[in-house]
Short mmCIF file of C-alpha atoms and ligand atoms in Angstrom, two decimals:
data_model
loop_
_atom_site.label_atom_id
_atom_site.label_comp_id
_atom_site.label_asym_id
_atom_site.label_seq_id
_atom_site.Cartn_x
_atom_site.Cartn_y
_atom_site.Cartn_z
CA MET D 22 3.66 -14.83 -43.33
CA SER D 23 6.60 -17.23 -43.47
CA ILE D 24 9.55 -17.30 -41.10
CA PHE D 25 11.77 -17.30 -44.19
CA ASP D 26 10.19 -14.15 -45.62
CA SER D 27 13.49 -12.59 -46.62
CA THR D 28 15.52 -14.71 -49.07
CA HIS D 29 18.78 -14.47 -47.19
CA PHE D 30 17.21 -15.91 -44.02
CA ASP D 31 16.86 -19.33 -45.62
CA VAL D 32 19.39 -21.53 -43.81
CA ALA D 33 19.22 -24.47 -46.23
CA GLY D 34 21.35 -24.46 -49.36
CA GLU D 35 24.43 -25.68 -51.19
CA THR D 36 27.63 -25.86 -49.18
CA PRO D 37 29.93 -23.21 -50.70
CA GLN D 38 33.60 -23.68 -51.60
CA CYS D 39 34.61 -21.40 -48.75
CA ALA D 40 33.14 -23.69 -46.04
CA THR D 41 35.42 -25.26 -43.42
CA ASP D 42 34.18 -28.59 -42.03
CA GLY D 43 30.70 -27.74 -43.27
CA VAL D 44 30.60 -24.30 -41.59
CA TRP D 45 30.53 -20.91 -43.32
CA LEU D 46 29.31 -17.36 -42.80
CA SER D 47 26.51 -15.82 -44.83
CA CYS D 48 25.34 -12.19 -45.03
CA ILE D 49 21.66 -11.77 -44.14
CA ALA D 50 21.44 -8.62 -46.28
CA CYS D 51 23.07 -9.63 -49.60
CA GLY D 52 23.72 -13.38 -49.29
CA GLU D 53 27.51 -13.13 -49.79
CA GLN D 54 29.32 -16.12 -48.26
CA PHE D 55 32.64 -16.21 -46.41
CA ALA D 56 35.10 -18.71 -44.96
CA PRO D 57 34.39 -18.89 -41.22
CA PHE D 58 37.78 -18.81 -39.51
CA GLU D 59 40.40 -17.51 -41.98
CA THR D 60 39.84 -13.79 -41.51
CA VAL D 61 38.29 -12.03 -38.55
CA ARG D 62 35.13 -10.25 -39.73
CA TYR D 63 31.93 -9.25 -37.97
CA VAL D 64 29.96 -7.82 -40.90
CA CYS D 65 29.78 -8.40 -44.65
CA ASP D 66 32.76 -7.15 -46.72
CA GLU D 67 30.38 -6.21 -49.54
CA CYS D 68 27.50 -4.41 -47.82
CA ASP D 69 28.22 -4.22 -44.05
CA GLY D 70 25.23 -6.51 -43.43
CA LEU D 71 25.10 -8.79 -40.39
CA LEU D 72 26.59 -12.28 -40.72
CA GLU D 73 25.18 -15.64 -39.71
CA ALA D 74 26.92 -18.99 -39.28
CA ARG D 75 25.60 -21.67 -41.60
CA TYR D 76 26.00 -25.45 -41.62
CA ASP D 77 25.89 -28.17 -44.25
CA ILE D 78 23.88 -30.38 -41.88
CA LEU D 79 20.70 -29.10 -40.25
CA PRO D 80 19.60 -30.23 -36.78
CA THR D 81 17.23 -33.03 -35.89
CA TRP D 82 16.26 -33.99 -32.32
CA GLU D 83 18.07 -37.33 -32.60
CA ASP D 84 21.43 -35.59 -33.13
CA PHE D 85 21.54 -34.16 -29.60
CA GLU D 86 23.28 -35.91 -26.72
CA GLY D 87 24.69 -34.96 -23.34
CA THR D 88 23.69 -31.88 -21.42
CA GLY D 89 24.08 -28.10 -21.53
CA VAL D 90 25.16 -25.98 -24.48
CA TRP D 91 27.41 -28.67 -25.97
CA ARG D 92 24.51 -31.13 -26.13
CA TYR D 93 23.82 -29.21 -29.34
CA ALA D 94 27.35 -29.53 -30.78
CA SER D 95 25.92 -30.85 -34.06
CA VAL D 96 24.52 -27.35 -34.72
CA LEU D 97 27.49 -25.44 -33.33
CA PRO D 98 30.73 -24.60 -35.14
CA PHE D 99 32.82 -26.84 -32.84
CA GLU D 100 32.53 -30.15 -31.01
CA SER D 101 33.44 -28.62 -27.64
CA GLY D 102 34.53 -25.32 -26.13
CA VAL D 103 35.81 -23.46 -23.10
CA SER D 104 33.16 -24.67 -20.67
CA LEU D 105 32.36 -23.94 -17.01
CA PRO D 106 29.81 -25.64 -17.84
CA GLU D 107 26.77 -23.67 -19.01
CA GLY D 108 23.19 -24.27 -20.11
CA ASN D 109 20.74 -26.90 -18.82
CA THR D 110 18.95 -24.18 -16.86
CA PRO D 111 15.63 -24.76 -15.07
CA LEU D 112 12.22 -24.26 -16.64
CA HIS D 113 10.36 -23.24 -13.49
CA GLU D 114 6.67 -23.67 -12.85
CA VAL D 115 5.06 -20.61 -11.24
CA PRO D 116 1.46 -21.68 -10.52
CA ARG D 117 0.36 -18.56 -8.63
CA LEU D 118 1.76 -16.19 -11.22
CA GLU D 119 0.32 -18.33 -14.02
CA ALA D 120 -3.17 -18.05 -12.52
CA ASP D 121 -2.73 -14.37 -11.79
CA VAL D 122 -1.55 -13.48 -15.32
CA GLY D 123 -4.28 -15.72 -16.71
CA VAL D 124 -2.68 -17.98 -19.29
CA GLU D 125 -3.08 -21.71 -19.87
CA ARG D 126 0.54 -22.44 -18.98
CA LEU D 127 3.43 -20.26 -17.82
CA ARG D 128 6.98 -21.53 -17.42
CA ILE D 129 10.07 -19.48 -16.57
CA LYS D 130 13.33 -20.33 -18.34
CA HIS D 131 15.80 -19.05 -15.77
CA GLU D 132 19.04 -18.20 -17.51
CA GLY D 133 20.28 -16.57 -14.31
CA MET D 134 21.25 -20.11 -13.28
CA ASN D 135 24.24 -20.17 -15.65
CA PRO D 136 27.78 -20.14 -14.15
CA THR D 137 28.22 -16.35 -14.11
CA GLY D 138 24.50 -15.76 -13.56
CA SER D 139 23.30 -14.86 -17.06
CA PHE D 140 22.61 -16.29 -20.52
CA LYS D 141 25.81 -14.66 -21.79
CA ASP D 142 27.73 -17.79 -20.73
CA ARG D 143 26.09 -19.73 -23.55
CA GLY D 144 27.46 -17.26 -26.06
CA MET D 145 30.89 -17.05 -24.47
CA THR D 146 31.58 -20.79 -24.40
CA VAL D 147 31.31 -20.74 -28.20
CA GLY D 148 32.71 -17.22 -28.71
CA VAL D 149 35.90 -17.82 -26.72
CA ARG D 150 36.38 -21.17 -28.46
CA THR D 151 36.15 -19.28 -31.77
CA ALA D 152 38.70 -16.76 -30.52
CA GLN D 153 41.10 -19.66 -29.89
CA GLU D 154 40.48 -20.92 -33.42
CA MET D 155 41.27 -17.46 -34.79
CA GLY D 156 44.44 -17.30 -32.75
CA VAL D 157 43.65 -13.92 -31.20
CA ASP D 158 44.93 -12.97 -27.75
CA ARG D 159 42.96 -9.92 -26.60
CA LEU D 160 39.21 -10.23 -26.16
CA ALA D 161 36.96 -7.23 -25.69
CA CYS D 162 33.35 -6.16 -25.33
CA ALA D 163 31.13 -3.21 -24.54
CA SER D 164 28.66 -4.15 -21.86
CA THR D 165 25.79 -3.18 -19.63
CA GLY D 166 27.44 -5.67 -17.25
CA ASN D 167 26.55 -9.29 -17.90
CA THR D 168 28.58 -9.70 -21.07
CA SER D 169 31.60 -8.28 -19.25
CA ALA D 170 31.19 -10.76 -16.38
CA ALA D 171 30.92 -13.69 -18.78
CA LEU D 172 33.78 -12.51 -20.99
CA ALA D 173 36.04 -12.03 -17.96
CA ALA D 174 35.25 -15.52 -16.64
CA TYR D 175 35.53 -17.42 -19.93
CA GLY D 176 38.48 -15.38 -21.20
CA GLY D 177 40.23 -15.93 -17.89
CA ARG D 178 39.51 -19.64 -18.08
CA ALA D 179 41.11 -19.71 -21.54
CA GLY D 180 44.12 -17.72 -20.33
CA LEU D 181 43.37 -14.78 -22.61
CA GLU D 182 43.53 -11.05 -21.91
CA THR D 183 40.12 -9.39 -21.50
CA LEU D 184 39.14 -5.74 -21.88
CA VAL D 185 35.65 -4.45 -21.08
CA LEU D 186 34.08 -1.05 -21.71
CA LEU D 187 31.26 -0.14 -19.34
CA PRO D 188 28.96 2.91 -19.20
CA GLN D 189 30.19 4.79 -16.15
CA GLY D 190 27.89 4.58 -13.13
CA LYS D 191 25.24 2.55 -14.97
CA VAL D 192 26.32 -1.02 -14.34
CA ALA D 193 24.93 -3.07 -11.44
CA ALA D 194 27.37 -3.78 -8.61
CA GLY D 195 27.43 -7.57 -8.93
CA LYS D 196 28.46 -7.42 -12.57
CA VAL D 197 31.35 -4.99 -12.08
CA ALA D 198 32.55 -7.12 -9.16
CA GLN D 199 32.54 -10.21 -11.37
CA ALA D 200 34.41 -8.59 -14.24
CA SER D 201 36.93 -7.25 -11.78
CA CYS D 202 37.51 -10.46 -9.83
CA HIS D 203 37.75 -12.62 -12.96
CA GLY D 204 40.56 -10.32 -14.05
CA ALA D 205 39.23 -8.14 -16.86
CA ARG D 206 40.72 -4.73 -17.47
CA ILE D 207 37.71 -2.45 -16.91
CA LEU D 208 37.30 0.90 -18.66
CA GLU D 209 34.46 3.08 -17.36
CA VAL D 210 33.40 5.15 -20.33
CA ASP D 211 31.82 8.59 -20.16
CA GLY D 212 28.88 7.58 -22.33
CA ASN D 213 26.09 5.00 -22.53
CA PHE D 214 26.34 1.39 -23.75
CA ASP D 215 25.88 2.38 -27.39
CA VAL D 216 28.88 4.72 -27.18
CA CYS D 217 30.94 1.92 -25.58
CA LEU D 218 29.98 -0.36 -28.47
CA ASP D 219 30.88 2.29 -31.05
CA ILE D 220 34.36 2.55 -29.51
CA VAL D 221 35.06 -1.16 -29.09
CA GLY D 222 33.70 -1.73 -32.61
CA GLU D 223 36.30 0.67 -33.94
CA LEU D 224 39.08 -1.05 -31.98
CA ALA D 225 37.91 -4.37 -33.44
CA GLU D 226 37.84 -2.95 -36.97
CA ARG D 227 41.46 -1.90 -36.51
CA GLY D 228 42.30 -5.47 -35.48
CA GLU D 229 43.34 -4.34 -32.00
CA VAL D 230 40.86 -6.51 -30.12
CA TYR D 231 38.64 -9.51 -30.86
CA LEU D 232 35.03 -8.43 -30.41
CA LEU D 233 32.77 -10.63 -28.30
CA ASN D 234 29.59 -8.60 -28.40
CA SER D 235 26.56 -10.16 -30.05
CA LEU D 236 27.61 -8.64 -33.36
CA ASN D 237 29.96 -11.64 -33.36
CA PRO D 238 27.91 -14.30 -35.18
CA PHE D 239 29.54 -17.20 -33.33
CA ARG D 240 28.44 -15.90 -29.95
CA LEU D 241 24.83 -16.00 -31.07
CA GLU D 242 25.29 -19.66 -32.05
CA GLY D 243 25.78 -20.46 -28.37
CA GLN D 244 22.73 -18.41 -27.40
CA LYS D 245 20.68 -20.31 -29.97
CA THR D 246 20.78 -23.25 -27.56
CA ILE D 247 18.32 -21.40 -25.27
CA GLY D 248 15.68 -22.07 -27.91
CA LEU D 249 16.67 -25.70 -28.39
CA GLU D 250 16.55 -26.31 -24.65
CA ILE D 251 13.19 -24.58 -24.20
CA LEU D 252 11.63 -26.60 -27.00
CA GLU D 253 12.99 -29.93 -25.73
CA GLN D 254 12.15 -29.28 -22.08
CA PHE D 255 8.67 -27.95 -22.82
CA ARG D 256 7.85 -30.81 -25.17
CA ASP D 257 9.09 -33.43 -22.70
CA GLU D 258 7.17 -31.96 -19.76
CA GLU D 259 4.08 -30.49 -21.44
CA GLY D 260 3.72 -32.78 -24.45
CA THR D 261 3.72 -29.87 -26.88
CA PHE D 262 5.76 -26.81 -27.89
CA PRO D 263 5.09 -23.40 -26.33
CA ASP D 264 2.88 -20.98 -28.27
CA ARG D 265 4.95 -17.97 -27.31
CA ILE D 266 8.37 -17.02 -25.91
CA VAL D 267 8.55 -13.64 -24.19
CA LEU D 268 11.97 -12.11 -23.66
CA PRO D 269 13.64 -8.85 -22.68
CA VAL D 270 15.30 -7.01 -25.55
CA GLY D 271 18.43 -4.88 -25.43
CA ASN D 272 20.76 -5.42 -28.35
CA ALA D 273 18.27 -8.02 -29.66
CA GLY D 274 20.89 -10.77 -29.74
CA ASN D 275 18.69 -13.37 -28.07
CA THR D 276 15.75 -12.49 -30.29
CA ALA D 277 17.99 -13.02 -33.33
CA ALA D 278 19.42 -16.26 -31.90
CA LEU D 279 15.99 -17.75 -31.16
CA TYR D 280 14.77 -16.85 -34.64
CA LYS D 281 17.76 -18.65 -36.13
CA CYS D 282 17.11 -21.68 -33.93
CA PHE D 283 13.55 -21.91 -35.28
CA ARG D 284 14.61 -21.45 -38.91
CA GLU D 285 17.14 -24.27 -38.65
CA LEU D 286 14.64 -26.65 -37.05
CA VAL D 287 11.97 -25.85 -39.63
CA ALA D 288 14.44 -26.25 -42.50
CA SER D 289 15.45 -29.70 -41.23
CA GLY D 290 11.85 -30.79 -40.74
CA ALA D 291 12.31 -31.16 -36.95
CA LEU D 292 9.71 -28.43 -36.30
CA GLU D 293 6.52 -27.62 -38.18
CA GLU D 294 6.29 -23.99 -39.15
CA ALA D 295 2.89 -23.86 -37.42
CA ASP D 296 4.59 -24.89 -34.17
CA VAL D 297 7.13 -22.05 -34.11
CA PRO D 298 6.60 -20.00 -30.94
CA LYS D 299 5.71 -16.33 -31.36
CA LEU D 300 8.76 -14.25 -30.49
CA THR D 301 7.64 -11.46 -28.21
CA GLY D 302 10.11 -8.77 -27.17
CA VAL D 303 9.88 -6.51 -24.13
CA GLN D 304 11.77 -3.26 -23.59
CA ALA D 305 11.77 -0.64 -20.86
CA GLU D 306 9.79 2.49 -21.77
CA GLY D 307 12.91 4.63 -21.53
CA ALA D 308 14.84 2.47 -23.99
CA ALA D 309 12.38 1.09 -26.52
CA PRO D 310 13.60 1.60 -30.11
CA MET D 311 12.60 -1.94 -31.17
CA VAL D 312 9.10 -1.49 -29.81
CA GLU D 313 8.83 1.77 -31.72
CA ALA D 314 9.79 0.01 -34.97
CA VAL D 315 7.39 -2.90 -34.40
CA GLU D 316 4.48 -0.63 -33.46
CA ASN D 317 5.02 1.67 -36.44
CA GLY D 318 5.73 -1.12 -38.92
CA ASN D 319 9.14 0.39 -39.71
CA GLU D 320 11.73 -1.62 -41.64
CA GLU D 321 14.56 -0.06 -39.67
CA VAL D 322 15.11 0.75 -36.03
CA ARG D 323 15.88 4.37 -35.16
CA ARG D 324 18.75 4.84 -32.70
CA TRP D 325 17.68 6.53 -29.44
CA GLU D 326 20.54 8.76 -28.33
CA SER D 327 19.18 9.21 -24.84
CA VAL D 328 18.01 6.18 -22.86
CA GLU D 329 17.12 5.59 -19.22
CA THR D 330 15.75 2.71 -17.14
CA ARG D 331 16.37 1.12 -13.75
CA ALA D 332 16.76 -2.15 -15.70
CA THR D 333 20.32 -1.17 -16.60
CA ALA D 334 21.02 -4.42 -18.51
CA ILE D 335 18.66 -3.25 -21.27
CA ARG D 336 19.52 0.45 -21.15
CA ILE D 337 20.30 0.37 -24.89
CA GLY D 338 19.22 2.75 -27.65
CA ASN D 339 20.77 1.14 -30.72
CA PRO D 340 19.96 -2.59 -30.93
CA VAL D 341 22.63 -3.74 -33.37
CA ASN D 342 20.93 -7.06 -34.11
CA ALA D 343 17.68 -5.42 -35.17
CA PRO D 344 18.03 -6.51 -38.85
CA LYS D 345 18.05 -10.15 -37.63
CA ALA D 346 15.50 -9.68 -34.85
CA LEU D 347 12.74 -7.60 -36.45
CA PRO D 348 12.03 -10.23 -39.15
CA GLY D 349 12.03 -12.81 -36.32
CA ILE D 350 9.36 -11.00 -34.36
CA ARG D 351 7.27 -10.38 -37.48
CA GLY D 352 7.86 -13.74 -39.17
CA THR D 353 6.77 -15.72 -36.10
CA GLY D 354 3.65 -13.59 -35.57
CA GLY D 355 5.01 -12.10 -32.37
CA THR D 356 5.04 -8.54 -31.14
CA ALA D 357 6.92 -6.12 -28.90
CA ILE D 358 5.85 -4.00 -25.94
CA ALA D 359 7.35 -1.42 -23.61
CA VAL D 360 6.85 -1.50 -19.84
CA SER D 361 7.55 1.01 -17.07
CA ASP D 362 10.20 0.59 -14.40
CA GLU D 363 7.37 0.29 -11.84
CA GLU D 364 5.84 -2.61 -13.76
CA ILE D 365 9.27 -4.22 -13.99
CA GLN D 366 9.82 -3.90 -10.25
CA ALA D 367 6.38 -5.37 -9.48
CA ALA D 368 7.16 -8.33 -11.77
CA GLN D 369 10.54 -8.82 -10.10
CA ARG D 370 8.72 -9.03 -6.76
CA ASP D 371 6.10 -11.43 -8.15
CA LEU D 372 8.76 -13.81 -9.41
CA ALA D 373 10.77 -13.52 -6.21
CA GLY D 374 7.61 -14.38 -4.27
CA GLU D 375 7.56 -17.72 -6.09
CA GLY D 376 11.21 -18.26 -5.22
CA VAL D 377 12.60 -17.23 -8.60
CA GLY D 378 15.19 -14.48 -8.15
CA VAL D 379 15.86 -12.42 -11.27
CA GLU D 380 17.37 -9.04 -12.06
CA PRO D 381 15.14 -6.16 -13.29
CA ALA D 382 15.76 -6.62 -17.06
CA SER D 383 14.68 -10.25 -16.73
CA ALA D 384 11.48 -9.32 -14.93
CA ALA D 385 10.56 -7.16 -17.93
CA SER D 386 9.47 -10.38 -19.67
CA ILE D 387 6.77 -11.03 -17.05
CA ALA D 388 5.75 -7.36 -16.95
CA GLY D 389 5.39 -7.44 -20.75
CA LEU D 390 3.37 -10.65 -20.71
CA ARG D 391 1.05 -9.21 -18.08
CA ALA D 392 0.47 -6.05 -20.14
CA LEU D 393 -0.14 -8.01 -23.35
CA ARG D 394 -2.57 -10.29 -21.55
CA GLU D 395 -4.46 -7.27 -20.19
CA GLN D 396 -4.65 -5.83 -23.71
CA GLY D 397 -5.98 -9.14 -25.01
CA GLU D 398 -3.02 -9.50 -27.39
CA VAL D 399 -2.09 -12.67 -25.48
CA THR D 400 -5.08 -14.95 -24.97
CA SER D 401 -6.01 -17.13 -21.98
CA ASP D 402 -5.45 -20.38 -23.89
CA GLU D 403 -1.77 -19.67 -24.59
CA ARG D 404 1.17 -21.70 -23.32
CA VAL D 405 3.94 -19.23 -22.65
CA VAL D 406 7.62 -19.33 -21.70
CA CYS D 407 9.14 -16.18 -20.22
CA LEU D 408 12.89 -15.91 -20.47
CA THR D 409 14.59 -14.51 -17.38
CA THR D 410 18.07 -13.59 -18.43
CA GLY D 411 20.00 -12.74 -15.25
CA HIS D 412 20.14 -13.62 -11.55
CA LEU D 413 18.70 -11.49 -8.73
CA LEU D 414 22.13 -11.03 -7.12
CA LYS D 415 23.49 -9.32 -10.22
CA ASP D 416 21.88 -6.10 -9.03
CA PRO D 417 21.74 -6.20 -5.22
CA ASP D 418 20.65 -2.55 -4.99
CA ALA D 419 17.61 -3.13 -7.21
CA ALA D 420 16.77 -6.27 -5.22
CA ALA D 421 16.87 -4.33 -1.96
CA GLU D 422 14.71 -1.55 -3.44
CA ALA D 423 12.12 -4.10 -4.61
CA GLY D 424 12.15 -5.94 -1.29
CA VAL D 425 11.12 -5.16 2.26
CA GLU D 426 13.12 -2.96 4.64
CA PRO D 427 15.09 -4.75 7.36
CA GLU D 428 13.95 -3.72 10.86
CA ALA D 429 16.40 -2.86 13.62
CA VAL D 430 15.69 -4.62 16.94
CA PRO D 431 17.47 -4.95 20.31
CA GLY D 432 19.77 -7.92 20.84
CA THR D 433 17.48 -9.62 23.35
CA THR D 434 14.67 -12.13 23.05
CA ALA D 435 12.40 -9.87 25.04
CA GLY D 436 13.17 -6.96 22.70
CA VAL D 437 12.53 -9.06 19.59
CA ARG D 438 9.28 -10.40 21.07
CA GLU D 439 8.13 -6.92 21.91
CA HIS D 440 9.01 -5.66 18.41
CA LEU D 441 6.95 -8.50 16.92
CA GLY D 442 4.03 -7.64 19.17
CA MET D 443 4.09 -10.96 21.00
CA SER D 444 2.17 -10.85 24.25
CA GLY D 445 2.86 -12.48 27.63
CA GLU D 446 6.11 -13.17 29.46
N1 F0G W 526 18.71 -9.31 -20.03
C1 F0G W 526 19.91 -9.16 -19.45
C2 F0G W 526 20.04 -9.53 -18.02
C3 F0G W 526 21.01 -8.67 -20.20
O1 F0G W 526 22.18 -8.54 -19.61
C4 F0G W 526 20.81 -8.30 -21.54
C5 F0G W 526 21.90 -7.76 -22.34
C6 F0G W 526 19.54 -8.47 -22.09
C7 F0G W 526 18.52 -8.97 -21.31
C8 F0G W 526 19.25 -8.11 -23.50
O2 F0G W 526 19.67 -9.12 -24.35
O3 F0G W 526 20.98 -7.81 -25.97
O4 F0G W 526 20.27 -10.14 -26.46
O5 F0G W 526 18.60 -8.30 -26.42
N2 F0G W 526 23.02 -7.44 -21.87
C9 F0G W 526 24.18 -7.01 -22.65
C10 F0G W 526 25.39 -6.90 -21.75
C11 F0G W 526 23.96 -5.86 -23.52
O6 F0G W 526 26.31 -6.15 -22.06
O7 F0G W 526 25.45 -7.59 -20.75
P1 F0G W 526 19.89 -8.84 -25.90
#
C-alpha cells in the first residue's frame, strides 16, 4: 500500500495558473484547483470535497530555520503569522511507562505546552494570519473547548472579533474560562459539538463569519508542524524516525495534518516511504465513528448522533476530516482503537505519575497504545510517539477525579503529626 493511494493525495505537480506566490488549494476528492486567498471557501465548488493547501516547492530538512511553528515557514502559506509564540513543545521521556507498556522506545509529544495549553495554537497562528489576508473581521468556531480558547487568544491578539459555539454543559472549565477571559463571545448551544459545527458551518457559508475549525485547510497547515517537529526531534535524539505515532481522534484534523506532512516529505525525497510512521488513532468508546470505519473497512465514516465520554475534547460523532484521515491511517499501515473512560483515566494517572500532566482526551493515546500492545498489534520492538494534545489544567474537575482526595487536618503540628500516624512527642 502506498501513502499516495488516491490520485488526488499526490502533493507534487505542476503549479496551476491560479496559484498565488506558489500556493493554491486542491480538492482531495476531484482534484479541482483554486486560488488560495481571493475567495473564502472551505470545500470544493465542484463536488463539496475537502480542500488542501499545495505548494510549488516541497520541504527538505535544510529549508527549516528558527524555532516553533514558523521554523517551517517554507512549507506554510506565509512567512510569519500572529504568534504568541507556539510549537517547539517537549518530547518527554517516560522510562517507567515505557517499560510498563513494553515497547522499545516511548516518547510523549506534549502539545499541552503550547501558549493556550493545546495543539490548536499551531493551527490558529496560521489560520488567523490567513483571516487577515482574506480581510475578514469576525472569526468563529464550534468547539469542544480547546479550539475556542485558541481562537479567542489569537483572534484577540490580532484585534479581531471572535464568536465561539460550545455544547452546553460539556466543555471543561479551564477552556470556557480561557475563551471568556480572552474576550470571545460565547454561545452555549443546546446540542453536541457536531450540532455546533453544523450551525457555524451554515453561518460561514452565508459569509457571516470566517470559519476557523479544522475544515479550514490553512489551519491544518499549522498543525502539520507537529509532524515535522516530532520527526526532527526524534531523529536528533534517537538517531532514527519513530515507527508509530499514536494520537487521540475527534474531528480527525491532526490525523489529516500528519498524513499531509508525511506526503510532502516523501514527495520531496526528505523521507523514505518505508520510514513513514504508522498513524494510529484512538477514540473513546462512546464516540468512536472512525474506529468503526477502520475496523469494518468502510470507505466512509457513519455519523454517530449520540456520543458520550468523560474525555469531552473528543466527544465528537461526525469527524469532518475523515476523508483526509482514513486514507492516512490505512496508507501508513496504522490502525484505530477505542478505549473506555476508565482506561483513559488510568492512563492520565500514569502520565501524571511521571510528571506529565495531560487532559483526558490526550491520555487516550497512551490508553490506546497499551491496549494495542496487549493485543499484540503493537510489537515490543517498536519506537512509538504518543501525542498528548492538551494540558492537565484544561479540565481541573477530571484531574481532581483522577487524583487523590485532599485530607482535612487540624491547624496544629501535633494534629498533623497525629493524622500522619507519627509517634512520639
Ligand atoms: N485532543 C484534544 C485535547 C482536543 O481538544 C481535540 C479536539 C482532539 C484531541 C481531537 O483532535 O479533532 O484533530 O482529531 N478538539 C476540538 C476543539 C474539536 O474544539 O477543541 P482532532
